[in-house]
Coordinates of C-alpha atoms and ligand atoms in Angstrom, one line a residue:
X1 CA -14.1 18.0 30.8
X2 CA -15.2 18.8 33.8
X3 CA -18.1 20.4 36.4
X4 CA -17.5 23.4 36.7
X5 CA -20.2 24.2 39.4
X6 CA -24.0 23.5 39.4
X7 CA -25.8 26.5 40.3
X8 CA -28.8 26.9 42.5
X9 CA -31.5 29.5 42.2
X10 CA -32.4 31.1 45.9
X11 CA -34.1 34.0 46.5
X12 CA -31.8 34.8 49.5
X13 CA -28.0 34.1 49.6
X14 CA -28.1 35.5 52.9
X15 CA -30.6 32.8 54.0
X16 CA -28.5 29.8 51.4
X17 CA -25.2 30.4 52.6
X18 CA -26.5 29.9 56.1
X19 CA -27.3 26.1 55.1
X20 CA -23.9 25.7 53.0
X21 CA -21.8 28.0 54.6
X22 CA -22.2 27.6 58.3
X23 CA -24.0 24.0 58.7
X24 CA -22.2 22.0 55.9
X25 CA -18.7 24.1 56.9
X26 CA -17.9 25.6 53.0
X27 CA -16.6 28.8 52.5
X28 CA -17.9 31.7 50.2
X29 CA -14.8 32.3 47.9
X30 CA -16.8 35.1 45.9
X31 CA -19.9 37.0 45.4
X32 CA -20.3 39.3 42.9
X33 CA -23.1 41.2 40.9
X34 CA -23.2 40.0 36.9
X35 CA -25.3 43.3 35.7
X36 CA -25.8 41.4 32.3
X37 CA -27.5 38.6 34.0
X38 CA -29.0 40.0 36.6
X39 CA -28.0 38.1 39.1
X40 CA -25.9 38.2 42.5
X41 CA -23.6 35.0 42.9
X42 CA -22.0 33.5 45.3
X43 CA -19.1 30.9 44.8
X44 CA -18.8 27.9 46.9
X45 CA -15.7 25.3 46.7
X46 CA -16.6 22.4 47.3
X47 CA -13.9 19.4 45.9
X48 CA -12.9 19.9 42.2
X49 CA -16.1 22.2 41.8
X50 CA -18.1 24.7 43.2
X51 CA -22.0 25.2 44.0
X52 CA -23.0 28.3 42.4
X53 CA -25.5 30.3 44.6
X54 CA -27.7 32.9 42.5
X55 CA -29.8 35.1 43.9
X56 CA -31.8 37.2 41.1
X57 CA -31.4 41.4 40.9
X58 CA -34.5 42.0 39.2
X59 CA -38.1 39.8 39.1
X60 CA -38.0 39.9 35.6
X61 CA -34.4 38.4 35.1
X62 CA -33.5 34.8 34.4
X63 CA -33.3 33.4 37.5
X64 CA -36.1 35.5 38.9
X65 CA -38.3 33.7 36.5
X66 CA -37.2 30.9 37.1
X67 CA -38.0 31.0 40.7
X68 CA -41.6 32.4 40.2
X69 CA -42.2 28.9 37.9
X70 CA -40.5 26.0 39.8
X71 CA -39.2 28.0 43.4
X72 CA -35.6 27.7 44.9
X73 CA -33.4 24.9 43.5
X74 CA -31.4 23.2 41.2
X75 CA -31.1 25.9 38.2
X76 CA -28.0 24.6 36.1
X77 CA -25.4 22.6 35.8
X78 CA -21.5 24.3 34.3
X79 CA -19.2 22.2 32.5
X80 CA -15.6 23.5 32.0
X81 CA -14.2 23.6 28.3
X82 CA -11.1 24.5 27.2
X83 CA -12.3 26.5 23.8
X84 CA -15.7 27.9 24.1
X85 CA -16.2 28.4 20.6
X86 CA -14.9 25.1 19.6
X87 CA -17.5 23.6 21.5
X88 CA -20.8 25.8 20.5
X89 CA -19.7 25.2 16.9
X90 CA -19.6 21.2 17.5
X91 CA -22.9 21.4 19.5
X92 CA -24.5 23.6 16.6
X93 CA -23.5 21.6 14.3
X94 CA -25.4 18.2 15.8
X95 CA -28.5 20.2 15.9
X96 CA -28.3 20.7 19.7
X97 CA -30.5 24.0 20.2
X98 CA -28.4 26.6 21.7
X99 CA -29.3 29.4 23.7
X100 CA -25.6 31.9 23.4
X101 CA -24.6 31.4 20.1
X102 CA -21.4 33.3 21.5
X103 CA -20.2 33.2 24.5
X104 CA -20.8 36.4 27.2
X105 CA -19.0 37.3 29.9
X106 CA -20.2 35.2 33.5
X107 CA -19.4 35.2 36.8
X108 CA -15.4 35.1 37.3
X109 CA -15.0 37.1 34.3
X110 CA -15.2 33.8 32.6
X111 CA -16.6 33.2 28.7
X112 CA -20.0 31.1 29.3
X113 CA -22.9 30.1 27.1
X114 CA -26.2 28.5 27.7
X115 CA -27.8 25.8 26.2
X116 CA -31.2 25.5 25.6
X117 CA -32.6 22.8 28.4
X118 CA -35.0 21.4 25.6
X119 CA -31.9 19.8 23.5
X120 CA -30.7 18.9 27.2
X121 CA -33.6 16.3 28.8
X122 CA -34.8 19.4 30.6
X123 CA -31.5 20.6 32.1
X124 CA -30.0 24.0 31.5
X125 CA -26.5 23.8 30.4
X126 CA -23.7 26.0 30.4
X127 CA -20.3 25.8 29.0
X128 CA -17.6 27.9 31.0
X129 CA -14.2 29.0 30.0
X130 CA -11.8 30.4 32.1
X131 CA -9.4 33.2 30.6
Ligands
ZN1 ZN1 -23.4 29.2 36.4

């Protein structure tokens, strides 16, 4: 297992990348619109793992929630499995309280899943699987 990124709710990623991209010197490998999600993202290298910018579509989406509650910042953190599935069913069945029961489609065209941040001492999870 790994980190696959940690994501950060902004509500520019003009205005973010300026910080990550042109004072701390990493480079944008990708930005792209997940409609489902409602969110633009922005994909940041940085080592083995990436810091995932998000920047929310709609007020009303996840991350545009999120932001009206608690502001810009740490939103989640992504951990790379190797069988998506595998892993929802292990985590269902230790009670841990999920929020995709199957996984979606993310950023990447990657299978993720959320879990729920009250099974998680307050920290939204998700799994990620790259096809
Ligand atoms: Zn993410």
């Amino acid at each position: 297992m790994k980190i696959h990124h940690i994501g950060i709710a902004t509500r520019q990623l003009k205005e973010a990348t300026a910080l990550w991209q042109d004072a701390l010197g990493l480079e944008v490998d990708s930005m792209e619109d997940v409609g489902e999600q409602g969110v633009r993202v922005a994909m940041l290298p940085i080592g083995e793992t990436h810091i995932e910018l998000l920047e929310p579509l709609t007020p009303d989406s996840p991350v545009g929630k999120f932001l009206d509650k608690r502001g810009p910042g740490i939103h989640h953190v992504a951990i790379r499995v190797d069988d998506i599935r595998a892993a929802l069913g292990q985590l269902k069945e230790k009670g841990v309280r999920l929020i995709d029961e199957t996984p979606r489609i993310g950023a990447g065209g990657c299978f993720v899943a959320f879990i729920h941040p009250s099974s998680t001492n307050g920290v939204l999870l998700e799994l990620v699987q790259q096809q």
